[in-house]
XYZ file of N, CA and C in Angstrom:
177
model
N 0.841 -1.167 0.000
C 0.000 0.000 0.000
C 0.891 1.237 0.000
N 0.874 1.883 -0.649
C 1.382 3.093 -0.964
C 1.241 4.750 -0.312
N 0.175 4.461 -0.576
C -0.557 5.537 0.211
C -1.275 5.616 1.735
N -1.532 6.406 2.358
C -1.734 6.204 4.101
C -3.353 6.106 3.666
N -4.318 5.390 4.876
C -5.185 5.613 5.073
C -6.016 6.442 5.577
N -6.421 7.575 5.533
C -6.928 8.542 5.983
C -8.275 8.475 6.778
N -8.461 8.603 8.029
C -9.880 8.739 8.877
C -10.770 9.881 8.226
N -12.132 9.460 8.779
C -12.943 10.632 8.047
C -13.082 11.581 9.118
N -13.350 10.977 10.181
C -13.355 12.179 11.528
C -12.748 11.231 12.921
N -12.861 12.436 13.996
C -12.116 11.757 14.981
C -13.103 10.490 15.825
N -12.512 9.538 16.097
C -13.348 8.555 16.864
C -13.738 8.555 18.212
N -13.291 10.023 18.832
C -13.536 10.398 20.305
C -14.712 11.435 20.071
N -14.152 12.740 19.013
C -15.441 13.737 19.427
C -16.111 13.679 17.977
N -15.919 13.010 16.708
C -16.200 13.327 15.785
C -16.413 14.117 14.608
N -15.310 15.134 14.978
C -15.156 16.215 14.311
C -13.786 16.283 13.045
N -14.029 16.642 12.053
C -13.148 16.145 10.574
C -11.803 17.248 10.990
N -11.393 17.992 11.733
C -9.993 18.433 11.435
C -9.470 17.364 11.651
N -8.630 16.825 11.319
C -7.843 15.508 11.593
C -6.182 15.937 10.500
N -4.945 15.938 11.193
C -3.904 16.149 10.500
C -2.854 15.033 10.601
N -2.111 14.589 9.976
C -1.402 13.380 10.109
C -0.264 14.027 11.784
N -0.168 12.754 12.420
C 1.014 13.309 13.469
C 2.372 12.511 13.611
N 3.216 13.483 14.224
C 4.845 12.821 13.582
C 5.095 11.178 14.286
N 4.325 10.620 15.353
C 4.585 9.750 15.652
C 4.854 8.526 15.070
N 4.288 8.871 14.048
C 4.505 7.454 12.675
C 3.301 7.347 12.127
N 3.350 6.229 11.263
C 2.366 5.796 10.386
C 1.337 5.058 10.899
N 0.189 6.074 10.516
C -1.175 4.911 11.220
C -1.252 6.784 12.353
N -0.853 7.325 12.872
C -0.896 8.691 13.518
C -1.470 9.235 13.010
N -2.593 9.693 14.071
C -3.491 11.185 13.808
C -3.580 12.115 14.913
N -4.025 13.032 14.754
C -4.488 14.225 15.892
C -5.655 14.609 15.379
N -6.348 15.194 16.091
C -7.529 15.909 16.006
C -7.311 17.221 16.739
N -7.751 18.416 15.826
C -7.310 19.688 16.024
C -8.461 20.459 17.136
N -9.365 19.049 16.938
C -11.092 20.195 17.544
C -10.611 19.786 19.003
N -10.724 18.017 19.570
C -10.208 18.351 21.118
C -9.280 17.534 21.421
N -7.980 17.988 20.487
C -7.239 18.056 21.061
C -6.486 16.268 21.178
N -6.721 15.342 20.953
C -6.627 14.143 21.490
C -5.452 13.614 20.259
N -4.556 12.542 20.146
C -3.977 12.028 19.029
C -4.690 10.510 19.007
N -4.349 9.662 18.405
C -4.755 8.013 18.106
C -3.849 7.940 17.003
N -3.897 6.215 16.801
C -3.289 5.587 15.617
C -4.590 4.384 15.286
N -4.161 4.488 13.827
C -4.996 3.683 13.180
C -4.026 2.233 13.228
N -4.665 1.298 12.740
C -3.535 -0.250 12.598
C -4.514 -1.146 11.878
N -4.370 -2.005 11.101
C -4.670 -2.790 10.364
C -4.121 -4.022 10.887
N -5.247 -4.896 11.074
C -5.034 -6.207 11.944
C -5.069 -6.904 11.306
N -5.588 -7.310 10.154
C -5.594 -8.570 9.316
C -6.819 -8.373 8.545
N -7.037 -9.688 8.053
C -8.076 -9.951 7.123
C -9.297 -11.316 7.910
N -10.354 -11.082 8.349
C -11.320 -12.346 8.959
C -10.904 -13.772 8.234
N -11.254 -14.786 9.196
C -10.783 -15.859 8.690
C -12.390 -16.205 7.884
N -12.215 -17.023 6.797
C -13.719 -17.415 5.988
C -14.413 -18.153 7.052
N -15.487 -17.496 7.259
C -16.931 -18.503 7.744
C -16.570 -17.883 9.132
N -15.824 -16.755 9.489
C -16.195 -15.861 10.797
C -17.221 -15.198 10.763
N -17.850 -14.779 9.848
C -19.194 -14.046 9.673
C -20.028 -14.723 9.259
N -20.495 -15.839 9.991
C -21.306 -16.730 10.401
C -22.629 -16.134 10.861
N -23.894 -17.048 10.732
C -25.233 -16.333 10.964
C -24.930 -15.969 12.895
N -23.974 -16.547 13.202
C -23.907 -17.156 14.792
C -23.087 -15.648 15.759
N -23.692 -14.359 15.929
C -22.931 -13.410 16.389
C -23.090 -13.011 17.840
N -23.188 -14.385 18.263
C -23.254 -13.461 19.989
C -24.443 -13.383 20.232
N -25.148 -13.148 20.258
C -26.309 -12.035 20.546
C -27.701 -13.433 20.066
N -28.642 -12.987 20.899
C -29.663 -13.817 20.984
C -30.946 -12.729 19.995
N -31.588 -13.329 18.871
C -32.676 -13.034 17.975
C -33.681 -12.877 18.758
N -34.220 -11.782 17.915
C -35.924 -11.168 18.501
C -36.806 -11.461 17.986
């Protein structure tokens, strides 16, 4: 991958200033309050994890 992945807004207050930050790759800040995070890419689901079977009991 070549290019960084970019967030659309922040995942604490939700607000789109978002600027890359020097901590490395996968680093963001948010300019509205103030907070940094990193993004990370964990993998890919294994086949047949998204199974009808999620936890949770049907209504």
């Amino acid at each position: 991958m070549s290019e960084r992945a970019a967030p659309f807004f922040c995942p604490y207050c939700g607000d789109e200033d978002l600027r890359p930050n020097e901590q490395g790759h996968g680093a963001w800040e948010c300019r509205a309050c103030g907070r940094a995070f990193q993004l990370k890419f964990l993998g890919l689901l294994a086949p047949g994890s998204l199974s009808e079977s999620h936890g949770g009991e049907e209504i």
